[in-house]
Amino acid sequence: AALKGGLRSQVSAALKEGRVTPTELCQRCLALIKSTKFLNAYITVAEETALKQAKESEERYKRGQPLGILDGIPVAVKDNFNTAGIETTCASNMLKGYISPYNATVVQKLLDQGAVLLGKTNLDEFAMGSGSTDGVFGPVRNPWSYSKQYKEKSVPKSHSEDEESDWVITGGSSGGSAAAVSSFTCFAALGSDTGGSTRNPAAHCGVVGLKPTYGLISRHGLIPLVNSMDVPGILTRCVDDAAVLLGSLAGHDPKDSTTIQDDFRPFELPDLPDVSKLSIGIPKEYHAPGLSSEILALWSKAADLFKNAGAKVVEVSLPHTRYSIVCYHVLCTAEVASNMARFDGLEYGHRSDKKESTESMYAATRREGFNDVVRGRILSGNYFLLKQNSEKYFVKALKVRRLIANDFVKVFRSGVDILLTPTTLSDAAPYMEFIQEDNRTRSAQDDILTQAANMAGLPAINVPTALSERGLPVGLQFIGRSFQEKQLLTVAKWFEKQVQFPMIQLEEVKRHDSSVFQHQKSASFS
Amino acid sequence: QKVSVEMLDHLEHLALVDFRDSEGVERLQKAIQFADQLQEVNTDGVEPMDSVLEDRCLYLREDDVTEGNCTKELLENAREKVEEYFVAPPGNIPLPKLEEQDTFLQGS
């Protein structure tokens, strides 16, 4: 039962009262990780250190001196965050075997509060992708592929077909983290979000995915993709837990000069949030081509929910939305070209055996270390940054970025508090279908609803809403004003309470740990 | 317009990453085509936006050494080293030009 509860409301109390110990929690999670290995959510499992951390936490609870709500809580971290003494690979050959000499600030903060680091989760190589299918350790499988809810709705396969072939993707690029939280192997996970990489898999895996305001949480130790857009992302099973994580991670970091210096005060969300005084904006451009009719209907229903609760619901316009993907394409590849330049084989990571010259060693190292997606973005980025091209592409994109950001400023200035949009165009695609298109095409399609928030630096959150006709999770997204996470999360919590998203009923795993999964009859939204 | 061989060569030298095959070149072509859509947007009088935090002062800390002395840790991840040096192959030797290389362009 402890594995299902909210951190503040249930787990923390259970730990303090000794009804469950940190070691038990840790062991349970480690066992679940083993039994869900087929999901491929974890790249590295730090079993020894996790058990050690759990033991230390247990001592603190025995002395009546826990460090806080996160003390003893098993967490997982996306494998593009540096973790001291633990391999950090970014799911790339370039960093296979790389043992970080330091902890990313967010990792250090979690450890300082007693969290138990179970391991590093799988992703698209260097966080480039929207499926968590393009890493060197293979794709991540969505736990919902193995749920009763999905299996009930699938067409039964003939004996000759591999029963396993219709599993669906997690979305990406933080798919491993989303799958880890969704399958109960940890209470919370860190992801990263540059174009939607935390919210997209959160939507597909039925978990809460928070993208904080740019500048709120330190990026020190997060291996960068796009320095001006990257943020650490938070994945949890409920909005209250996301607030707890946010409280422990946010705040100025002297090691990251892009973190703002304002004081951040951790907050608790009201038990009974009130949305009647709010104005909810529905951006019409988010009715994007390809949006499934199911999600459109859910979005509309959600708007009605707010209306019925007394909120003001208005249609708004963000006219430059359709250019955010093109803009992102140029800015992302340009920053990637720069950020990937550090991988030359000399100081860390993969090094080729070629030794005729420095340049030939660099070139061979990078050819051997990076996959096609990464190399493609580096080359495109260099093209857009050439002297003869930079005005036309790079600078132009920076101007379009301002237009996109200004769209949001105008809407928020007109009295709208929160925007309500879909998170993804549809529910999770089967892997076999997803890989029919190349990474760039997929990313361009899938990022359309999430990318603009990164462009403008705004906070955004995915809240699991309902199950699709195929029995898979669908989420809706709320976008808030800069640094107004409290309001954003309050609205998200209210919505979460309204929709009562059903708990996943994992079939395969049930046999191993039957006490964890209790059938819960809950009024569902759809 | 197709990207010229000189341009491909130039990019490979700048990026120190190769296109590997015609698919790689196609990928670049498509990327450029995609990016050309930006020209549709009217950006007259619009200033480029480098950072969403442009209205704030960037934090600059004091110029004091607060950490360091971690030579050993930093060298641990390097494959080739001598004493406290990272060892690189000889420099100042340019990569061969695309035409001189045994690449896909010559059907290798």
XYZ file of C-alpha atoms in Angstrom:
634
model
C 0.000 0.000 0.000
C 2.870 2.322 0.739
C 3.970 2.201 -2.865
C 0.709 3.695 -4.040
C 0.414 6.598 -1.637
C 1.300 10.261 -1.965
C 4.612 11.284 -0.443
C 3.396 13.912 1.949
C 0.072 12.377 2.844
C 0.918 8.707 3.174
C 4.483 7.575 2.642
C 6.144 10.075 4.921
C 3.763 9.181 7.754
C 4.297 5.463 7.193
C 8.062 5.915 7.399
C 7.908 8.093 10.493
C 5.633 5.646 12.262
C 7.788 2.716 11.274
C 5.002 0.955 9.396
C 7.477 0.593 6.584
C 11.229 1.126 6.612
C 13.412 2.781 3.994
C 15.176 -0.524 3.484
C 11.902 -2.293 2.784
C 10.872 0.397 0.336
C 14.235 0.211 -1.384
C 14.203 -3.573 -1.596
C 10.679 -3.591 -2.919
C 11.599 -1.130 -5.642
C 14.757 -3.004 -6.558
C 12.757 -6.227 -6.837
C 10.196 -4.508 -9.040
C 12.954 -3.140 -11.235
C 14.199 -6.691 -11.713
C 10.787 -8.068 -12.513
C 10.049 -5.250 -14.974
C 13.405 -5.492 -16.694
C 11.627 -6.091 -20.016
C 10.537 -2.446 -19.921
C 14.189 -1.436 -20.327
C 13.510 1.675 -18.250
C 16.840 1.591 -16.398
C 20.320 1.752 -17.872
C 22.120 1.441 -14.551
C 20.756 0.162 -11.269
C 22.850 1.298 -8.312
C 21.762 -1.474 -5.977
C 24.601 -1.365 -3.468
C 24.668 2.374 -2.962
C 20.880 2.536 -2.856
C 20.692 -0.039 -0.070
C 23.415 1.834 1.783
C 21.494 5.095 1.473
C 18.332 3.327 2.617
C 20.116 1.981 5.673
C 21.427 5.445 6.567
C 17.930 6.813 6.201
C 16.596 4.099 8.448
C 19.058 5.111 11.165
C 17.810 8.672 10.939
C 14.173 7.608 11.269
C 15.093 5.439 14.271
C 16.665 8.486 15.906
C 13.547 10.457 15.080
C 15.569 12.797 12.875
C 14.524 12.342 9.262
C 15.845 15.014 6.907
C 12.436 15.715 5.436
C 9.690 14.206 3.367
C 12.136 12.810 0.830
C 14.224 10.948 3.379
C 14.273 7.281 2.386
C 12.256 7.807 -0.767
C 13.480 5.793 -3.773
C 14.008 7.980 -6.827
C 15.458 7.526 -10.302
C 17.370 9.970 -12.447
C 17.538 10.291 -16.226
C 20.895 9.228 -17.545
C 21.879 12.674 -18.765
C 22.426 13.954 -15.237
C 25.890 13.532 -13.763
C 25.921 11.201 -10.762
C 29.173 10.824 -8.861
C 30.578 7.318 -8.982
C 27.736 6.083 -11.171
C 27.995 5.657 -14.921
C 26.377 8.463 -16.929
C 25.909 7.516 -20.557
C 23.242 9.734 -22.154
C 22.371 6.434 -23.898
C 25.305 7.060 -26.222
C 28.432 5.149 -27.165
C 30.236 8.420 -26.637
C 29.812 8.180 -22.880
C 29.676 4.449 -22.264
C 31.827 3.786 -19.255
C 31.972 7.429 -18.216
C 31.858 7.649 -14.436
C 30.958 11.185 -13.373
C 33.302 12.767 -10.862
C 30.476 14.908 -9.478
C 26.766 15.093 -8.834
C 24.499 17.398 -10.758
C 23.109 20.002 -8.368
C 19.616 18.500 -8.502
C 21.015 15.046 -7.749
C 23.017 16.452 -4.843
C 19.924 18.164 -3.488
C 17.967 14.917 -3.593
C 20.750 13.040 -1.829
C 21.143 15.800 0.761
C 17.525 15.251 1.697
C 18.009 11.548 2.109
C 16.453 10.339 -1.110
C 17.584 6.907 -2.225
C 19.019 6.912 -5.745
C 17.984 3.640 -7.366
C 19.570 4.175 -10.743
C 19.775 5.968 -14.077
C 16.965 5.793 -16.550
C 16.941 5.230 -20.288
C 16.413 7.941 -22.893
C 16.868 8.833 -26.534
C 20.565 9.357 -27.236
C 21.571 12.732 -25.782
C 17.877 13.447 -25.191
C 17.270 13.868 -28.895
C 13.983 12.270 -29.753
C 10.351 11.919 -28.787
C 10.053 8.169 -28.370
C 12.906 6.984 -26.114
C 13.640 4.609 -28.952
C 16.954 5.960 -30.219
C 19.399 5.208 -27.441
C 22.190 2.640 -27.665
C 20.644 0.531 -24.938
C 17.473 0.010 -26.934
C 13.971 1.399 -26.666
C 11.916 1.794 -23.501
C 8.589 -0.013 -23.361
C 5.529 1.704 -22.013
C 4.334 -0.172 -18.890
C 0.766 0.348 -20.063
C 1.543 -2.118 -22.893
C 1.302 -4.746 -20.180
C -1.729 -3.386 -18.428
C -5.073 -5.078 -18.158
C -6.613 -1.909 -19.557
C -4.592 -2.080 -22.780
C -4.750 -5.831 -23.222
C -8.535 -5.838 -22.863
C -8.793 -3.485 -25.812
C -6.239 -5.122 -28.092
C -7.189 -7.372 -30.929
C -6.093 -10.869 -29.907
C -3.021 -11.999 -31.809
C -2.666 -15.294 -33.605
C -0.225 -17.834 -32.174
C 2.351 -17.204 -34.860
C 2.720 -13.552 -34.005
C 4.914 -12.570 -31.136
C 2.576 -11.484 -28.372
C 5.140 -8.924 -27.416
C 5.228 -7.150 -30.765
C 2.412 -4.734 -30.122
C 3.973 -2.936 -27.181
C 3.722 0.828 -27.282
C 6.354 3.499 -26.821
C 6.757 5.654 -23.757
C 7.268 8.847 -25.714
C 10.439 10.798 -25.028
C 13.031 11.627 -24.468
C 12.614 10.968 -20.703
C 10.828 7.680 -21.386
C 12.811 5.653 -18.892
C 11.948 8.029 -16.072
C 8.269 8.047 -17.019
C 8.160 4.255 -17.255
C 9.962 3.920 -13.919
C 7.416 6.088 -12.109
C 4.477 4.551 -13.944
C 5.512 0.988 -13.039
C 5.991 1.832 -9.354
C 9.716 1.156 -9.349
C 10.340 4.585 -7.824
C 8.312 7.396 -6.317
C 9.685 10.156 -8.434
C 12.128 10.560 -11.261
C 14.075 13.355 -12.809
C 13.799 13.944 -16.502
C 14.823 16.845 -18.689
C 12.647 19.012 -20.884
C 13.861 20.947 -23.899
C 10.973 20.530 -26.348
C 8.576 18.475 -24.272
C 10.814 15.624 -23.170
C 9.257 15.349 -19.717
C 5.636 16.133 -20.542
C 5.390 13.927 -23.631
C 6.364 10.638 -21.936
C 4.383 11.674 -18.859
C 1.278 11.888 -21.027
C 1.908 8.533 -22.679
C 2.731 6.783 -19.401
C -0.063 8.282 -17.339
C 2.069 10.209 -14.858
C 2.458 13.827 -13.825
C 5.235 15.571 -15.744
C 6.303 19.051 -14.650
C 8.453 21.386 -16.693
C 9.473 24.211 -14.359
C 10.111 27.796 -15.429
C 13.498 28.234 -17.072
C 15.813 29.596 -14.420
C 14.061 28.048 -11.429
C 15.971 24.795 -11.153
C 19.719 24.446 -11.641
C 21.050 22.863 -14.812
C 24.516 22.352 -13.339
C 25.412 18.758 -14.103
C 22.640 18.244 -16.639
C 24.478 17.412 -19.828
C 23.235 20.201 -22.047
C 21.286 19.960 -25.235
C 20.017 23.513 -25.700
C 21.343 25.750 -22.939
C 18.696 28.396 -23.450
C 15.784 25.973 -23.185
C 16.811 22.911 -21.138
C 15.279 22.427 -17.727
C 15.317 19.500 -15.307
C 11.866 17.884 -15.326
C 9.958 16.215 -12.502
C 7.909 13.024 -12.952
C 5.641 11.750 -10.188
C 2.389 9.884 -9.727
C 0.455 12.840 -8.357
C 0.605 16.627 -8.402
C 1.246 16.906 -4.652
C 4.403 14.814 -5.084
C 5.566 17.095 -7.893
C 5.181 20.022 -5.501
C 7.307 18.209 -2.926
C 10.057 17.550 -5.471
C 9.893 21.108 -6.753
C 10.270 22.385 -3.228
C 13.450 20.430 -2.737
C 15.026 21.289 -6.087
C 14.174 24.884 -6.889
C 16.305 27.824 -5.973
C 19.376 29.770 -7.000
C 22.564 27.802 -7.627
C 25.850 29.709 -7.720
C 27.094 27.023 -10.107
C 24.412 27.862 -12.672
C 24.335 31.525 -13.496
C 21.093 31.072 -15.427
C 19.205 30.364 -12.213
C 17.396 33.416 -10.909
C 18.397 34.922 -7.599
C 14.900 35.455 -6.220
C 14.086 33.576 -3.043
C 12.110 30.466 -3.693
C 9.709 29.360 -1.010
C 8.613 25.723 -1.127
C 4.845 25.464 -0.904
C 2.109 23.024 -0.055
C -0.953 22.863 -2.229
C -4.392 23.470 -0.727
C -6.420 20.324 -0.070
C -9.467 21.823 -1.758
C -8.197 24.095 -4.510
C -10.594 26.744 -5.755
C -10.578 27.600 -9.427
C -13.688 29.782 -9.555
C -11.748 33.036 -9.651
C -9.436 31.983 -12.455
C -9.399 32.689 -16.140
C -8.486 29.684 -18.276
C -7.284 30.301 -21.821
C -7.833 27.812 -24.631
C -5.331 28.576 -27.420
C -7.038 27.795 -30.691
C -3.788 27.034 -32.510
C -3.318 24.002 -30.280
C -6.133 22.367 -32.207
C -3.248 21.195 -34.367
C -3.477 19.065 -37.493
C -3.401 15.434 -36.496
C -4.958 15.959 -33.077
C -7.033 12.865 -32.379
C -10.765 13.366 -32.018
C -10.575 11.580 -28.675
C -8.149 14.102 -27.242
C -10.086 16.970 -28.752
C -13.186 15.723 -26.946
C -11.320 15.365 -23.651
C -9.908 18.862 -24.010
C -13.380 20.231 -24.557
C -14.751 18.313 -21.590
C -11.966 19.680 -19.441
C -12.826 23.225 -20.468
C -16.439 22.533 -19.447
C -15.271 21.243 -16.075
C -13.638 24.583 -15.382
C -16.654 26.506 -16.644
C -18.960 24.547 -14.386
C -16.702 25.296 -11.446
C -17.138 28.990 -12.053
C -13.884 29.733 -13.841
C -13.836 32.037 -16.805
C -12.912 30.012 -19.891
C -11.904 31.960 -22.991
C -10.538 31.144 -26.385
C -7.218 32.846 -27.014
C -4.738 33.014 -29.848
C -1.015 32.327 -29.944
C -0.527 33.102 -33.625
C 3.095 32.043 -33.964
C 2.580 28.552 -32.525
C 2.988 26.882 -35.886
C 6.487 28.284 -36.256
C 7.765 27.035 -32.951
C 8.891 23.710 -34.390
C 10.864 25.299 -37.221
C 12.310 27.835 -34.838
C 13.253 25.068 -32.430
C 14.782 23.040 -35.245
C 17.231 25.855 -36.049
C 18.028 26.954 -32.492
C 18.312 23.398 -31.204
C 20.655 22.212 -33.941
C 22.754 25.361 -33.551
C 23.165 24.922 -29.795
C 23.696 21.179 -30.220
C 26.498 21.835 -32.712
C 28.173 23.890 -30.026
C 27.407 21.631 -27.072
C 28.529 18.447 -28.759
C 31.897 19.999 -29.607
C 33.169 19.006 -26.172
C 33.148 15.342 -27.134
C 36.552 14.831 -28.689
C 37.835 11.755 -26.900
C 40.591 13.562 -25.016
C 39.255 14.260 -21.553
C 36.461 11.720 -21.154
C 34.211 9.392 -23.035
C 34.889 7.280 -26.042
C 38.202 7.715 -27.848
C 38.967 6.224 -31.226
C 42.160 4.284 -31.840
C 42.996 6.461 -34.832
C 46.170 8.356 -34.027
C 47.474 9.914 -37.253
C 46.443 13.394 -36.194
C 44.332 15.201 -33.621
C 41.679 15.988 -36.182
C 41.445 12.471 -37.510
C 41.165 11.149 -33.962
C 38.423 13.663 -33.158
C 36.542 12.854 -36.361
C 36.775 9.112 -35.858
C 35.814 9.375 -32.182
C 32.740 11.372 -33.069
C 31.844 9.074 -35.938
C 32.072 6.069 -33.655
C 30.457 7.722 -30.648
C 27.391 9.486 -31.996
C 24.339 8.007 -33.660
C 22.815 9.350 -36.885
C 20.387 11.627 -35.104
C 23.087 13.407 -33.129
C 25.446 13.669 -36.086
C 22.646 14.969 -38.270
C 21.821 17.749 -35.826
C 25.470 18.727 -35.442
C 25.872 19.064 -39.187
C 22.629 20.992 -39.633
C 23.516 23.256 -36.744
C 26.884 24.048 -38.239
C 25.199 24.885 -41.525
C 22.828 27.355 -39.885
C 25.713 28.971 -38.021
C 27.934 29.561 -41.037
C 28.719 33.232 -41.546
C 26.774 33.332 -44.796
C 23.756 31.628 -43.191
C 23.574 32.813 -39.620
C 21.578 35.969 -40.287
C 19.080 34.096 -42.416
C 18.629 31.146 -40.081
C 20.053 31.551 -36.592
C 19.314 35.233 -36.018
C 15.996 34.900 -37.801
C 15.042 32.056 -35.461
C 15.992 34.187 -32.462
C 13.601 36.867 -33.707
C 10.819 34.331 -34.228
C 11.522 33.116 -30.708
C 10.715 36.577 -29.397
C 7.468 36.604 -31.352
C 6.484 33.249 -29.841
C 7.351 34.417 -26.342
C 5.453 37.667 -26.896
C 2.329 35.757 -27.908
C 2.246 34.318 -24.395
C 2.987 37.658 -22.754
C 0.049 39.245 -24.563
C -2.327 36.475 -23.563
C -1.288 36.513 -19.926
C -1.496 40.292 -19.870
C -5.061 40.136 -21.119
C -6.119 38.527 -17.842
C -5.689 34.829 -18.547
C -4.087 32.956 -15.653
C -3.532 29.483 -17.045
C -3.631 27.925 -20.498
C -5.238 24.532 -21.056
C -4.058 22.465 -24.021
C -3.556 18.864 -25.055
C -0.083 17.463 -24.365
C 0.173 15.047 -27.299
C -1.639 14.557 -30.587
C -2.712 11.029 -29.742
C -2.120 8.170 -27.315
C 1.087 6.156 -27.490
C 1.892 4.556 -30.818
C 2.975 0.961 -31.168
C 6.759 0.780 -31.485
C 6.611 -0.916 -34.886
C 4.527 1.950 -36.217
C 6.574 4.680 -34.543
C 9.861 3.622 -36.119
C 8.417 3.860 -39.638
C 9.230 7.569 -39.617
C 12.635 9.040 -38.856
C 13.503 10.782 -35.613
C 13.348 14.345 -36.937
C 9.919 13.868 -38.508
C 8.584 12.269 -35.350
C 10.024 14.989 -33.133
C 8.551 17.661 -35.376
C 5.147 16.036 -35.143
C 5.180 15.170 -31.469
C 6.697 18.354 -30.048
C 4.153 20.725 -31.561
C 2.054 21.051 -28.424
C 4.878 21.185 -25.926
C 7.725 23.068 -27.584
C 6.425 26.627 -27.368
C 6.513 26.550 -23.568
C 10.262 25.849 -23.772
C 10.691 28.612 -26.314
C 9.096 31.072 -23.898
C 10.604 29.530 -20.769
C 7.195 29.028 -19.165
C 6.218 26.391 -16.624
C 3.978 23.616 -17.913
C 2.601 20.391 -16.543
C 1.001 17.249 -17.915
C -1.832 15.833 -15.831
C -3.028 12.293 -16.692
C -6.648 12.694 -17.671
C -8.284 9.537 -19.004
C -7.721 6.343 -20.911
C -8.126 6.299 -24.664
C -10.220 3.799 -26.566
C -7.133 1.638 -26.800
C -6.840 1.643 -23.034
C -3.802 3.950 -22.993
C -3.230 7.146 -20.992
C -4.016 10.557 -22.375
C -2.969 13.704 -20.582
C -3.779 17.391 -20.779
C -1.329 20.223 -20.331
C -1.498 23.398 -18.274
C 0.870 26.273 -19.057
C 1.383 28.997 -16.491
C 3.074 32.341 -16.065
C 6.781 32.498 -15.392
C 7.651 31.479 -11.850
C 3.991 31.009 -10.903
C 4.369 27.293 -10.236
C 2.177 27.478 -7.159
C -0.806 28.636 -9.169
C -0.040 26.186 -11.953
C 0.172 23.229 -9.598
C -2.928 24.313 -7.690
C -4.956 24.236 -10.894
C -3.346 20.933 -11.874
C -4.233 19.423 -8.503
C -7.828 20.568 -8.791
C -8.048 19.002 -12.234
C -6.415 15.797 -11.051
C -9.038 15.462 -8.334
C -11.820 15.971 -10.870
C -10.687 13.357 -13.371
C -9.679 10.539 -11.020
C -7.332 8.955 -13.520
C -7.358 5.170 -13.059
C -4.422 3.291 -11.644
C -2.500 1.030 -13.957
C -3.278 -2.660 -13.481
C -0.024 -4.297 -14.431
C -0.595 -7.923 -15.233
C 2.883 -9.434 -15.534
C 4.100 -7.860 -12.346
C 1.129 -8.812 -10.232
C 2.475 -12.297 -9.692
C 5.628 -11.016 -8.044
C 4.264 -8.535 -5.618
C 0.552 -8.985 -5.197
C 0.317 -6.828 -2.108
C 1.192 -3.752 -4.117
C -1.552 -3.754 -6.671
C -5.047 -3.575 -5.382
C -7.864 -3.180 -7.822
C -9.217 0.239 -7.317
C -12.619 1.081 -8.630
C -12.463 4.763 -9.367
C -14.830 6.988 -11.270
C -13.007 7.697 -14.451
C -13.243 10.793 -16.551
C -14.018 9.431 -20.022
C 19.376 24.290 -54.503
C 21.480 21.270 -53.679
C 24.287 21.666 -51.217
C 27.646 21.681 -53.027
C 30.421 19.180 -52.396
C 32.611 22.048 -51.201
C 29.972 22.934 -48.637
C 29.651 19.340 -47.461
C 33.404 19.164 -47.122
C 33.501 22.462 -45.247
C 30.801 21.290 -42.832
C 32.519 17.997 -42.186
C 35.709 19.855 -41.319
C 33.933 22.327 -39.046
C 31.835 19.730 -37.314
C 34.440 16.963 -37.323
C 31.532 14.669 -37.992
C 30.915 12.960 -41.305
C 27.808 12.589 -43.384
C 28.699 8.957 -43.795
C 26.420 8.302 -46.775
C 23.919 9.861 -49.151
C 21.252 9.519 -46.464
C 23.233 11.928 -44.316
C 23.373 14.442 -47.131
C 19.653 13.995 -47.761
C 19.050 14.660 -44.102
C 20.848 17.987 -44.351
C 18.933 18.932 -47.487
C 15.645 18.224 -45.732
C 16.764 20.142 -42.655
C 17.559 23.212 -44.741
C 14.281 22.959 -46.597
C 12.421 22.710 -43.319
C 14.252 25.705 -41.870
C 13.436 27.814 -44.925
C 9.865 28.056 -43.609
C 11.164 30.681 -41.193
C 11.305 33.130 -44.076
C 7.491 33.237 -44.054
C 7.486 35.084 -40.751
C 7.623 38.847 -40.758
C 10.267 39.859 -38.244
C 10.707 43.519 -39.215
C 11.701 45.522 -36.188
C 11.941 42.456 -33.990
C 15.053 42.063 -31.880
C 16.621 38.599 -31.571
C 15.921 36.950 -28.208
C 18.946 35.179 -26.753
C 17.455 34.336 -23.416
C 14.063 34.326 -21.774
C 15.773 35.880 -18.755
C 16.979 38.905 -20.705
C 15.163 41.307 -18.368
C 17.206 40.167 -15.421
C 20.782 40.691 -14.386
C 22.927 37.627 -14.832
C 24.406 36.396 -11.607
C 28.156 36.854 -11.421
C 29.864 35.454 -8.387
C 33.000 36.732 -6.730
C 36.246 35.781 -8.401
C 37.270 33.497 -5.536
C 38.504 29.966 -5.874
C 36.038 27.832 -3.956
C 36.851 24.416 -5.295
C 39.439 22.611 -7.348
C 42.383 20.395 -6.618
C 40.664 17.503 -8.310
C 43.274 16.667 -10.919
C 43.168 12.999 -10.074
C 39.388 12.735 -10.494
C 39.461 14.662 -13.731
C 42.202 12.539 -15.242
C 40.447 9.335 -14.321
C 38.107 9.479 -17.286
C 40.788 10.150 -19.876
C 42.102 7.226 -21.853
C 45.513 8.565 -22.766
C 47.434 10.588 -20.274
C 50.964 11.197 -19.105
C 51.521 12.647 -15.644
C 48.989 15.456 -15.505
C 48.614 15.875 -19.241
C 45.932 14.715 -21.612
C 47.749 13.190 -24.565
C 46.633 13.987 -28.087
C 47.955 12.742 -31.420
C 50.050 15.256 -33.402
C 48.180 18.430 -34.342
C 48.536 20.705 -37.343
C 47.761 17.918 -39.760
C 44.567 18.803 -41.631
C 41.987 16.203 -42.523
C 42.132 15.117 -46.160
C 39.628 16.814 -48.448
C 36.425 14.976 -49.335
C 37.694 14.141 -52.832
C 40.805 12.597 -51.410
C 38.944 10.472 -48.910
C 37.641 7.038 -49.553
C 34.047 8.092 -48.945
C 30.595 7.288 -50.160
C 30.946 9.881 -52.896
C 33.309 7.542 -54.664
C 30.976 4.649 -54.132
C 33.057 2.930 -51.472
